[in-house]
Short mmCIF file of N, CA, C and O in Angstrom, two decimals:
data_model
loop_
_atom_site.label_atom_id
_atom_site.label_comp_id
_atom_site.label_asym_id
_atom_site.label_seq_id
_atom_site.Cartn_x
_atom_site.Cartn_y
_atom_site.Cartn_z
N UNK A 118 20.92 5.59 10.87
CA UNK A 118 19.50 5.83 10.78
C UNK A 118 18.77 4.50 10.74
O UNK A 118 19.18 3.60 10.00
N UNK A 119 17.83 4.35 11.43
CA UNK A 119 16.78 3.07 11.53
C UNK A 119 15.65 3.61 11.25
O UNK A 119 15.11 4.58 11.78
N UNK A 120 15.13 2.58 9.96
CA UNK A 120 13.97 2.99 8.64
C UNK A 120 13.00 1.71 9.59
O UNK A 120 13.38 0.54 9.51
N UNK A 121 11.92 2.01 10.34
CA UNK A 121 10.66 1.42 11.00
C UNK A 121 9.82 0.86 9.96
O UNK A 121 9.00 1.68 9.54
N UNK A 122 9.76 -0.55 9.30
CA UNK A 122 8.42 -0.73 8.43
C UNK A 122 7.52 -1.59 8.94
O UNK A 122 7.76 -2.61 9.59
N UNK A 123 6.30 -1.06 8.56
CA UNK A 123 5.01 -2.12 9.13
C UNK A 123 4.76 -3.10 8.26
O UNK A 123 4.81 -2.78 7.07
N UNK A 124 4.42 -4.61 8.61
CA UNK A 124 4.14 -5.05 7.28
C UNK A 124 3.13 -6.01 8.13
O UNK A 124 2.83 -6.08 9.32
N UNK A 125 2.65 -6.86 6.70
CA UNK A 125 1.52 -7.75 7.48
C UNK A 125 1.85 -9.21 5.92
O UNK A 125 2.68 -9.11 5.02
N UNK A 126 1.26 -9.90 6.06
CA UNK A 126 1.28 -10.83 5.52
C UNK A 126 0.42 -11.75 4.87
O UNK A 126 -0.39 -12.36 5.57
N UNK A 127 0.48 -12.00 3.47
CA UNK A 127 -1.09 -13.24 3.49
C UNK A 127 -0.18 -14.31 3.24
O UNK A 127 0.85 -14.31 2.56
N UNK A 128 -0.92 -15.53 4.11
CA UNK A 128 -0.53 -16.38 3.96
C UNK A 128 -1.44 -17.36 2.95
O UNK A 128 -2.59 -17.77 2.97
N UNK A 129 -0.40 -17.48 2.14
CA UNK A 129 -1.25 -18.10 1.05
C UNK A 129 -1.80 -20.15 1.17
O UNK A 129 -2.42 -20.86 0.39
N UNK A 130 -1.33 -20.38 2.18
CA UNK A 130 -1.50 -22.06 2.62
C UNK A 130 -2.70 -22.21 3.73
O UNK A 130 -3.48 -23.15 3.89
N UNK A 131 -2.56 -20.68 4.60
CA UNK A 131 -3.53 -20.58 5.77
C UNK A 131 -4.80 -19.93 4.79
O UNK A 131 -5.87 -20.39 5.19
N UNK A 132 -4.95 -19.09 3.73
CA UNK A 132 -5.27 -17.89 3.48
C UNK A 132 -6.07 -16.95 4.71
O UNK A 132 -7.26 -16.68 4.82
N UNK A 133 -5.25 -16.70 5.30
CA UNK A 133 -5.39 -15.78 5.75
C UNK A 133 -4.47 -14.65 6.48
O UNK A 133 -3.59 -15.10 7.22
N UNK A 134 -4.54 -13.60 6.39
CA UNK A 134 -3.89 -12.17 6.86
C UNK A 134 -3.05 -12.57 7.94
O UNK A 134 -3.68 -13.44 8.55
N UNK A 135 -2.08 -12.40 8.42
CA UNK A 135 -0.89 -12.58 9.66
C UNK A 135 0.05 -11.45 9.92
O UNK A 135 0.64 -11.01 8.93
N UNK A 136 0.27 -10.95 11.05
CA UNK A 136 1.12 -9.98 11.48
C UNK A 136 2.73 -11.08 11.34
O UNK A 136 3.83 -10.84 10.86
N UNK A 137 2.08 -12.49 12.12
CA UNK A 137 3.38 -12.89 12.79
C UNK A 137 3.25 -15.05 12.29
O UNK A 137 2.13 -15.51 12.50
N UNK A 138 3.66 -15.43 12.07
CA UNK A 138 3.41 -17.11 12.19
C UNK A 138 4.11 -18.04 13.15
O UNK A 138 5.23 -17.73 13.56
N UNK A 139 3.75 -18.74 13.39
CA UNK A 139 4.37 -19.38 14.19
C UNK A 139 4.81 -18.72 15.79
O UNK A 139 4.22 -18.68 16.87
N UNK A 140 6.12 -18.24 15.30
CA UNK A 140 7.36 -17.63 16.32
C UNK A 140 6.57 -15.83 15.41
O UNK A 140 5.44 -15.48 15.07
N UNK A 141 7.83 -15.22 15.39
CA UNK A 141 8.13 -14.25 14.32
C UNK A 141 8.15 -14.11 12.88
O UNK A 141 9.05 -14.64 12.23
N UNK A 142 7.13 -13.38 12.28
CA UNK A 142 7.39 -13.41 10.71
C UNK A 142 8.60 -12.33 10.52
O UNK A 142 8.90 -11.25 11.04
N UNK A 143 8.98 -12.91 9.82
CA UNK A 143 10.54 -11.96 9.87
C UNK A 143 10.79 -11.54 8.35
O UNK A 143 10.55 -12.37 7.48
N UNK A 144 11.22 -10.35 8.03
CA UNK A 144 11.58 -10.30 6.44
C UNK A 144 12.89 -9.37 6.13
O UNK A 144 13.17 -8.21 6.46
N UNK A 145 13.46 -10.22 5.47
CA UNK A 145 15.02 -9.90 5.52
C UNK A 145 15.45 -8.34 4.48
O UNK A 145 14.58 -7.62 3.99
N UNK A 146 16.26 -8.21 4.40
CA UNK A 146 16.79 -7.37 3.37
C UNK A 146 16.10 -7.77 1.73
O UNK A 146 15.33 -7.26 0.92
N UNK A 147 16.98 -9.05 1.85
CA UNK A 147 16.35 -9.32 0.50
C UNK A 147 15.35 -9.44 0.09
O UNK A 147 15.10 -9.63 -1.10
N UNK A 148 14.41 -9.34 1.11
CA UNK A 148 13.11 -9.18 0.24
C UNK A 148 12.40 -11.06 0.79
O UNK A 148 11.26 -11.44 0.51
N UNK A 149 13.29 -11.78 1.48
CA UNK A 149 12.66 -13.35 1.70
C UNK A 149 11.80 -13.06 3.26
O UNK A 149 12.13 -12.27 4.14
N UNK A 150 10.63 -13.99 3.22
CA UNK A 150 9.95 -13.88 4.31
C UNK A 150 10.70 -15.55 5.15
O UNK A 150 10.82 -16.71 4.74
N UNK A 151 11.04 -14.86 6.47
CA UNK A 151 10.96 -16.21 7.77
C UNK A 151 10.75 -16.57 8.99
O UNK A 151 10.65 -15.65 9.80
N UNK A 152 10.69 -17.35 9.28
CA UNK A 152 9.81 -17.74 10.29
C UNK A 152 11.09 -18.38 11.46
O UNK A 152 11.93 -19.26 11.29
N UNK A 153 10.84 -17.68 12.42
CA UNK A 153 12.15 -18.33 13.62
C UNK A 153 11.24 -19.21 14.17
O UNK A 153 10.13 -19.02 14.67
N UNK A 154 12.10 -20.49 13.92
CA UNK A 154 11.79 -21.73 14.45
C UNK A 154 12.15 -21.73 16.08
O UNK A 154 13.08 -21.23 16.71
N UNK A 155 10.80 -22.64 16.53
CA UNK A 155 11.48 -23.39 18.20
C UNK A 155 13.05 -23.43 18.24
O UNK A 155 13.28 -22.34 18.75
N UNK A 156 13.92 -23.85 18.07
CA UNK A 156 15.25 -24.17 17.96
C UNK A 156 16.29 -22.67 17.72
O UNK A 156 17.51 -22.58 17.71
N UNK A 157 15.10 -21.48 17.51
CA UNK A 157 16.36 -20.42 16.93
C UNK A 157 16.83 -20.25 15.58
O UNK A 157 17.62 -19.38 15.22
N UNK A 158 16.25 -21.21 14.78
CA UNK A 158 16.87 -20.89 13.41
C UNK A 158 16.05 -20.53 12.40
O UNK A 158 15.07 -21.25 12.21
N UNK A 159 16.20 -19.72 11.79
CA UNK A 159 15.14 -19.46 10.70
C UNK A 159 15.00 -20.63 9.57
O UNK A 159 15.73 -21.59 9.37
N UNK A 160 13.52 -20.13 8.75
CA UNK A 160 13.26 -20.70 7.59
C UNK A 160 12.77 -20.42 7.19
O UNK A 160 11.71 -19.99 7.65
N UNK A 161 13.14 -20.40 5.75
CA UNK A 161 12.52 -19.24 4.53
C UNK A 161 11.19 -20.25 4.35
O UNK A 161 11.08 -21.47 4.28
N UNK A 162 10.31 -19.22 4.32
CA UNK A 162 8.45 -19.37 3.49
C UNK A 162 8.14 -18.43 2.87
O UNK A 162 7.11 -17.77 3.02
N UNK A 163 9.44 -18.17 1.70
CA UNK A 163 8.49 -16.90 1.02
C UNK A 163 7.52 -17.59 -0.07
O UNK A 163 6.57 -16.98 -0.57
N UNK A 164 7.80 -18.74 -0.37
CA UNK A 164 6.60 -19.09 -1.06
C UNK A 164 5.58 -19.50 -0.61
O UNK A 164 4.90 -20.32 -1.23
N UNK A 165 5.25 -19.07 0.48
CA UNK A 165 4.08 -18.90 1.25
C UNK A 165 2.99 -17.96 1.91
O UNK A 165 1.86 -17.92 2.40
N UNK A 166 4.19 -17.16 1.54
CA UNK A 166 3.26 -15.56 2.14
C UNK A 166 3.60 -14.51 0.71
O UNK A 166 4.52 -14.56 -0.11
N UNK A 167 2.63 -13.73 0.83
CA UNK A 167 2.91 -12.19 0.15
C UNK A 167 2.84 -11.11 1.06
O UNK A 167 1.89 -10.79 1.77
N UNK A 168 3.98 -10.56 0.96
CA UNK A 168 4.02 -9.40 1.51
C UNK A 168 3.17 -8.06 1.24
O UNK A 168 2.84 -7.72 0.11
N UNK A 169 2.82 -7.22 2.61
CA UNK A 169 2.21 -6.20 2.27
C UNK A 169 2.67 -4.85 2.86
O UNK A 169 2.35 -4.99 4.04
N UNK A 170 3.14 -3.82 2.77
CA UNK A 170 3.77 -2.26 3.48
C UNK A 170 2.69 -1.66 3.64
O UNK A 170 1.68 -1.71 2.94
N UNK A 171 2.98 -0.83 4.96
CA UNK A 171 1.67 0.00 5.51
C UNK A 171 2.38 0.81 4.34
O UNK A 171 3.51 0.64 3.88
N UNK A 172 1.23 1.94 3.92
CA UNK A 172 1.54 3.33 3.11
C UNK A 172 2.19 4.25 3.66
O UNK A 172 3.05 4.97 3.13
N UNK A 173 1.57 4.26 5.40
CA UNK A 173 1.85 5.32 6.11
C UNK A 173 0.43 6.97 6.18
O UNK A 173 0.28 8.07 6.73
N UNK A 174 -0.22 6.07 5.24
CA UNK A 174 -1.83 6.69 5.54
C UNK A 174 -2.91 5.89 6.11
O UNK A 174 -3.26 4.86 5.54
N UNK A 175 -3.39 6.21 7.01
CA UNK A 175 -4.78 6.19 7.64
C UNK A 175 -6.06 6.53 6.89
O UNK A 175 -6.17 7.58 6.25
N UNK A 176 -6.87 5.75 7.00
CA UNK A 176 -8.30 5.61 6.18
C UNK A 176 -9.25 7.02 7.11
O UNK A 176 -8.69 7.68 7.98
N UNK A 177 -9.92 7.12 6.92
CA UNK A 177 -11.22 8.58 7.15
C UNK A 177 -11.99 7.59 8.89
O UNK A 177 -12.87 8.04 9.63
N UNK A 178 -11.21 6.15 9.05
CA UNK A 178 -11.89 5.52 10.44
C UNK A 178 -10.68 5.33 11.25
O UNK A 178 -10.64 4.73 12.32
N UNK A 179 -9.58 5.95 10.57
CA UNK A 179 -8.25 5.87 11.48
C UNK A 179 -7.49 4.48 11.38
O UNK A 179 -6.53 4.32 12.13
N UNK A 180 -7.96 3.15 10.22
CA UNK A 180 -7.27 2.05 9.85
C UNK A 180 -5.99 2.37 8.86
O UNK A 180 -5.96 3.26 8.01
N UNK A 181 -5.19 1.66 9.09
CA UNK A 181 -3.79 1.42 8.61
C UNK A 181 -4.04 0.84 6.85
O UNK A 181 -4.58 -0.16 6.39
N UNK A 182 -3.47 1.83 6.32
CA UNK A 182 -4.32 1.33 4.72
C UNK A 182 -2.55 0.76 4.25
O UNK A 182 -1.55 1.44 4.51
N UNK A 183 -2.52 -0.54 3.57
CA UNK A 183 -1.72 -1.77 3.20
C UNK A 183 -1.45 -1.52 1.94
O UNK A 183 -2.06 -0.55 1.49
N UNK A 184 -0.75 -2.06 1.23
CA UNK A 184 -0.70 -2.29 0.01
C UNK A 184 -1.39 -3.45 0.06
O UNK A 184 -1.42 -4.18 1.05
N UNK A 185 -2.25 -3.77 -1.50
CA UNK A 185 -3.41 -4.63 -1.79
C UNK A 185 -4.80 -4.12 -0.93
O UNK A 185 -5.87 -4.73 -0.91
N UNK A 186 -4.52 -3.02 -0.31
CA UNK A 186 -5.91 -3.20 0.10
C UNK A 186 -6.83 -2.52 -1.05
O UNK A 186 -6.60 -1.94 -2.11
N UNK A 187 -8.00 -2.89 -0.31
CA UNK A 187 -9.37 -2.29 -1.13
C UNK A 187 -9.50 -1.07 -1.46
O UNK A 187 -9.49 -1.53 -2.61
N UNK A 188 -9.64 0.32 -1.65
CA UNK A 188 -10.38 1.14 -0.33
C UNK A 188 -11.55 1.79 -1.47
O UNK A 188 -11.57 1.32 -2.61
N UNK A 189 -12.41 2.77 -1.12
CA UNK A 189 -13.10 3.50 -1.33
C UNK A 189 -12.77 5.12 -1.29
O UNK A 189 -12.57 5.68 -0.21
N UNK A 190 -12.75 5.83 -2.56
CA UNK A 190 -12.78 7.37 -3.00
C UNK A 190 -13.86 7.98 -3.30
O UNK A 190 -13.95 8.48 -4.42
N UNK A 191 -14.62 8.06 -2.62
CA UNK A 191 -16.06 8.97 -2.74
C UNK A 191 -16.67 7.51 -3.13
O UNK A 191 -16.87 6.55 -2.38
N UNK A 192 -16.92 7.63 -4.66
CA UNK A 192 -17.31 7.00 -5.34
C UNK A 192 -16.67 5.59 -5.97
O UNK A 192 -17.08 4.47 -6.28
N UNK A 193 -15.58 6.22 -5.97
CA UNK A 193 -14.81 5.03 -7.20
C UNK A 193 -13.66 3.51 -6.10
O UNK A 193 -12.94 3.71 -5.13
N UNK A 194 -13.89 2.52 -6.63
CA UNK A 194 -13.13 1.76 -6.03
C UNK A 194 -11.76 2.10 -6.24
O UNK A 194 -11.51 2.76 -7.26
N UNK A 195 -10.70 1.74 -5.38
CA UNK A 195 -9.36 1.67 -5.85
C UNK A 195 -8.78 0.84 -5.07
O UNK A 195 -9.19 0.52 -3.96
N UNK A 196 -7.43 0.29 -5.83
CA UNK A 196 -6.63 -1.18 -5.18
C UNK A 196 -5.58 -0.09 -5.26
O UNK A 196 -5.38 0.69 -6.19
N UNK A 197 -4.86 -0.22 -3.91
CA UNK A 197 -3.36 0.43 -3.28
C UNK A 197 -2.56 -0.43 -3.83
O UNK A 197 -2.67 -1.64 -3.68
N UNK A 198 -1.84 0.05 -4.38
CA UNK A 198 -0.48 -0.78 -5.69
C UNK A 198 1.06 -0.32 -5.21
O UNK A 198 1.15 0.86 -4.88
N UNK A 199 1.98 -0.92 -5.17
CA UNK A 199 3.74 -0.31 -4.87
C UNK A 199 3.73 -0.34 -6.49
O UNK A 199 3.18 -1.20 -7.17
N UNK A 200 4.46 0.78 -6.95
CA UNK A 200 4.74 0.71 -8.10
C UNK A 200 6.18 0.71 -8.41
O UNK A 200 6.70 1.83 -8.45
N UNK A 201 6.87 -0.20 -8.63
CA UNK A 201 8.46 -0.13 -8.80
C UNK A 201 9.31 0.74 -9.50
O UNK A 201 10.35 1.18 -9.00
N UNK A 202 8.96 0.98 -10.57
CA UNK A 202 9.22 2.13 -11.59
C UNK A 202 9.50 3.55 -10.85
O UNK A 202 10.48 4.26 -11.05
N UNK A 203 8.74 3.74 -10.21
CA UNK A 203 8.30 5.42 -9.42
C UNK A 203 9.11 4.69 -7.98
O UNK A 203 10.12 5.34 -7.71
N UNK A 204 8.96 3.93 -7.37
CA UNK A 204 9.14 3.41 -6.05
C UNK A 204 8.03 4.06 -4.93
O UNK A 204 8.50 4.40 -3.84
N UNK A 205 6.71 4.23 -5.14
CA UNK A 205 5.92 4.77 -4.70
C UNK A 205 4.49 4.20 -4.59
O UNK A 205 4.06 3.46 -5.48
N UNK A 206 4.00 4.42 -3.87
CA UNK A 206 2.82 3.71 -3.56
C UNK A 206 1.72 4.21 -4.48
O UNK A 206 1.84 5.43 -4.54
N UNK A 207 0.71 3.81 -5.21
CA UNK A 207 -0.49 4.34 -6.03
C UNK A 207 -1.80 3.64 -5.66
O UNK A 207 -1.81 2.69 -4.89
N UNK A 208 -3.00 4.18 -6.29
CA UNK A 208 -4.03 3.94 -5.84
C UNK A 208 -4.53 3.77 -7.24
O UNK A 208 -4.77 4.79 -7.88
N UNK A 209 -4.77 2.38 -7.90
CA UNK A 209 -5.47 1.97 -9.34
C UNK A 209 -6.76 1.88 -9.01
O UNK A 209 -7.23 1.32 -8.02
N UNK A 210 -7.59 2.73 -10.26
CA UNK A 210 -8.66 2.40 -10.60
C UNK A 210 -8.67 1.34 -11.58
O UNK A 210 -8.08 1.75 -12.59
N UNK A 211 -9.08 0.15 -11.71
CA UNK A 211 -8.97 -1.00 -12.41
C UNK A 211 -10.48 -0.69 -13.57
O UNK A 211 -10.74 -1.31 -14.60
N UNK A 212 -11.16 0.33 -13.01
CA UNK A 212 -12.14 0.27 -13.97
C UNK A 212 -12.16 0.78 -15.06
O UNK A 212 -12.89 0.60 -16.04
N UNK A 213 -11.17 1.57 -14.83
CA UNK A 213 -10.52 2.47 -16.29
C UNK A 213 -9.58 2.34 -16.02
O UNK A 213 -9.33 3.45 -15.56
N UNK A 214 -8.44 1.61 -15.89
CA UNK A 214 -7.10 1.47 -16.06
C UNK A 214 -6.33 2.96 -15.73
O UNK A 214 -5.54 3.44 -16.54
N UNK A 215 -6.68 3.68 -14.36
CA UNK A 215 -5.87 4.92 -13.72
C UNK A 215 -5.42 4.28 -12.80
O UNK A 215 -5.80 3.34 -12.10
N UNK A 216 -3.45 5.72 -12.96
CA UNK A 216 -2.64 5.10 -11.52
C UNK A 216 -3.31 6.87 -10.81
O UNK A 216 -3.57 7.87 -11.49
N UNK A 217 -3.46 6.64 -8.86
CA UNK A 217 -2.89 8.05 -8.64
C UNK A 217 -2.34 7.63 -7.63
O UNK A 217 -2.60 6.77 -6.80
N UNK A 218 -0.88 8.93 -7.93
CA UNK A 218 0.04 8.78 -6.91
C UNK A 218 -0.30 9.36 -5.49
O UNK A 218 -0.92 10.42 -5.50
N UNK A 219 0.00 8.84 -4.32
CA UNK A 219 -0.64 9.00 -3.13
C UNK A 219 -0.28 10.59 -2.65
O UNK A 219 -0.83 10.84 -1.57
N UNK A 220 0.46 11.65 -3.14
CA UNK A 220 0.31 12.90 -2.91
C UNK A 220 -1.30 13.91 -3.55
O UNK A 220 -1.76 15.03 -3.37
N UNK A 221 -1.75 12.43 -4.49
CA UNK A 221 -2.70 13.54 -4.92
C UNK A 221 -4.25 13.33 -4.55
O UNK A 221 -5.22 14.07 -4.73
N UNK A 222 -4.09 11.77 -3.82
CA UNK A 222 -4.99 11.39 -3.32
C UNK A 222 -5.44 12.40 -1.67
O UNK A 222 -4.49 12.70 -0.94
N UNK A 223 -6.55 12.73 -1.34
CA UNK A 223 -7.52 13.34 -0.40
C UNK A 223 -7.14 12.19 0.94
O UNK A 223 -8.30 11.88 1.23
N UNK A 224 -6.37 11.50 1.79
CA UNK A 224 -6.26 10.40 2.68
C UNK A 224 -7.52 10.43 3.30
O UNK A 224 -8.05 9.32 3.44
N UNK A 225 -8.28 11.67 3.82
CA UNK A 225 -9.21 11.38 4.77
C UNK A 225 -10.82 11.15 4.09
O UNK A 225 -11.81 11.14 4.83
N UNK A 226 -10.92 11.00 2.82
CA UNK A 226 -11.90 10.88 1.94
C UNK A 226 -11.70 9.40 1.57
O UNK A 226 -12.49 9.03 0.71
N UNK A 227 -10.52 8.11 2.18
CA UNK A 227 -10.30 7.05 1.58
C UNK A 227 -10.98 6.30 2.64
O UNK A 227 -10.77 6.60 3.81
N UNK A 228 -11.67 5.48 2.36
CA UNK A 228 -11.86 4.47 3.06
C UNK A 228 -11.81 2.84 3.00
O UNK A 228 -12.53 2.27 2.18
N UNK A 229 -11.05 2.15 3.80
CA UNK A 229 -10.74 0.34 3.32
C UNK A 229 -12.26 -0.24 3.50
O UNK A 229 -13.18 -0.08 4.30
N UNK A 230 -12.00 -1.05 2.25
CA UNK A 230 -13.61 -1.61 2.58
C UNK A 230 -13.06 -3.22 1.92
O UNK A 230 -13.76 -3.91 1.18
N UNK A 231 -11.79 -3.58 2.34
CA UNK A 231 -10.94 -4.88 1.84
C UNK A 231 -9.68 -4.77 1.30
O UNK A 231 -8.90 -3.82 1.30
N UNK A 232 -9.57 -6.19 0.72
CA UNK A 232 -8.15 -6.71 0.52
C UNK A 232 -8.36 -7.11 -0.55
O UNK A 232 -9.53 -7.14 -0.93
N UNK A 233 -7.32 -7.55 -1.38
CA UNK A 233 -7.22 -8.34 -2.95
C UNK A 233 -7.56 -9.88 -2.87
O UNK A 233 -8.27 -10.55 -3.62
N UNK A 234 -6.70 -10.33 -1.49
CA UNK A 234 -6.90 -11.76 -0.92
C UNK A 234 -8.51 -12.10 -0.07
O UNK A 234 -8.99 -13.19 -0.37
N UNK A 235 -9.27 -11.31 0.89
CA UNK A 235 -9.95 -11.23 1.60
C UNK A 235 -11.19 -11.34 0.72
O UNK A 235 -12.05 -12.21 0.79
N UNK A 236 -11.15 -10.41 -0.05
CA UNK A 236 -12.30 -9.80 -0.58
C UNK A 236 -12.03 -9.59 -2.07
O UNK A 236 -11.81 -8.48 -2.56
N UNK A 237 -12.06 -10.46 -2.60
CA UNK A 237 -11.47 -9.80 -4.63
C UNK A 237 -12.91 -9.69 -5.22
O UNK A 237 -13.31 -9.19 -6.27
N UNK A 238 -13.51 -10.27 -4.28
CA UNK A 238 -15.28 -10.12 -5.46
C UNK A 238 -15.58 -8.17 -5.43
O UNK A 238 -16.41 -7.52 -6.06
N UNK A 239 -14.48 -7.69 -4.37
CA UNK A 239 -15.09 -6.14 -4.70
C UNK A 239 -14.75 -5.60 -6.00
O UNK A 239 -15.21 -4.53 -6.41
N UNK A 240 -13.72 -6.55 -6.81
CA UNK A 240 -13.01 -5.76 -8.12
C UNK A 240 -13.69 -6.63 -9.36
O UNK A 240 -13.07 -7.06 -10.33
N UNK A 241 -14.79 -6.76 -9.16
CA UNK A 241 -15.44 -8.01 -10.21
C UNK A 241 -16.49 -7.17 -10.99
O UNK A 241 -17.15 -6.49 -10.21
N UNK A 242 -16.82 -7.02 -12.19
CA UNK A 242 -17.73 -7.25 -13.05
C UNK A 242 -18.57 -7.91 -13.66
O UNK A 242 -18.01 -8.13 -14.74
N UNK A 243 -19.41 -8.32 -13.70
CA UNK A 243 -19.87 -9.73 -13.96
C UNK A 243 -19.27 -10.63 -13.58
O UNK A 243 -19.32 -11.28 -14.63
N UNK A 244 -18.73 -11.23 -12.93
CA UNK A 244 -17.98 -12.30 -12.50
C UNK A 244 -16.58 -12.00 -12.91
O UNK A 244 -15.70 -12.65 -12.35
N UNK A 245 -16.31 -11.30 -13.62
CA UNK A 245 -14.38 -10.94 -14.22
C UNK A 245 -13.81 -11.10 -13.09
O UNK A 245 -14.73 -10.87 -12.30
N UNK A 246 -12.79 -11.36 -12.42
CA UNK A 246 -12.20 -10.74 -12.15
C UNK A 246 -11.18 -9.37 -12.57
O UNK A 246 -10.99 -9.25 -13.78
N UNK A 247 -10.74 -8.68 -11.95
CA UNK A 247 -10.07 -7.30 -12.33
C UNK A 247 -8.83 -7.04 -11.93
O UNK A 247 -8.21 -6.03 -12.25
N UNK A 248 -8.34 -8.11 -11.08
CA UNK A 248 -6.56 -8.25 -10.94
C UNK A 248 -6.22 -8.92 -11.29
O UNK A 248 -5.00 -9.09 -11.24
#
């Protein structure tokens, strides 16, 4: 069986979002991000990027919703979280400290309106930050 994952990347030196660097962003089993060099050989930069997994839900405009992204629930903000414990993807409200797990979330009522990296002033209170 071959398990298909989408992923995307922030690069934390560029800051900015990347499918691919260089050559190929490549990410191994273990969990290390690399980059195939001119020459054919890899090299680890995981301390350079953070990784992100599509959910496998689509936003209410048909966008690919990430882990870390932003999105919008009617009303309420929420940050898309992997939660290790559960091994499942959730949707935190940071404003009251709620997880919901993505079976109970409405998908076509969500909408991305950012990222944690892109955009963190959406999770701010007076200047707080909230991650």
């Amino acid at each position: 069986m071959t398990l298909n994952y989408k992923l995307r990347a922030w690069n934390k030196v560029k800051n900015e979002m990347e499918q691919s660097a260089y050559g190929e962003l490549l990410i191994q089993q273990s969990g290390s991000v690399c980059i195939q060099q001119d020459d054919n050989t890899l090299a680890d930069v995981s301390h350079d990027y953070d990784v992100m997994q599509f959910t496998g839900l689509l936003d209410k405009n048909g966008k690919e919703i990430y882990s870390c992204d932003i999105v919008k629930h009617h009303n309420t903000i929420l940050v898309v979280e992997w939660i290790d414990d559960y091994a499942c993807f959730s949707f935190t409200d940071k404003e009251v400290d709620t997880q919901h797990y993505l079976q109970k979330i409405d998908s076509p009522n969500l909408e991305i309106i950012g990222n944690i990296y892109e955009t963190p002033h959406l999770l701010t209170t007076d200047n707080t930050t909230k991650v």
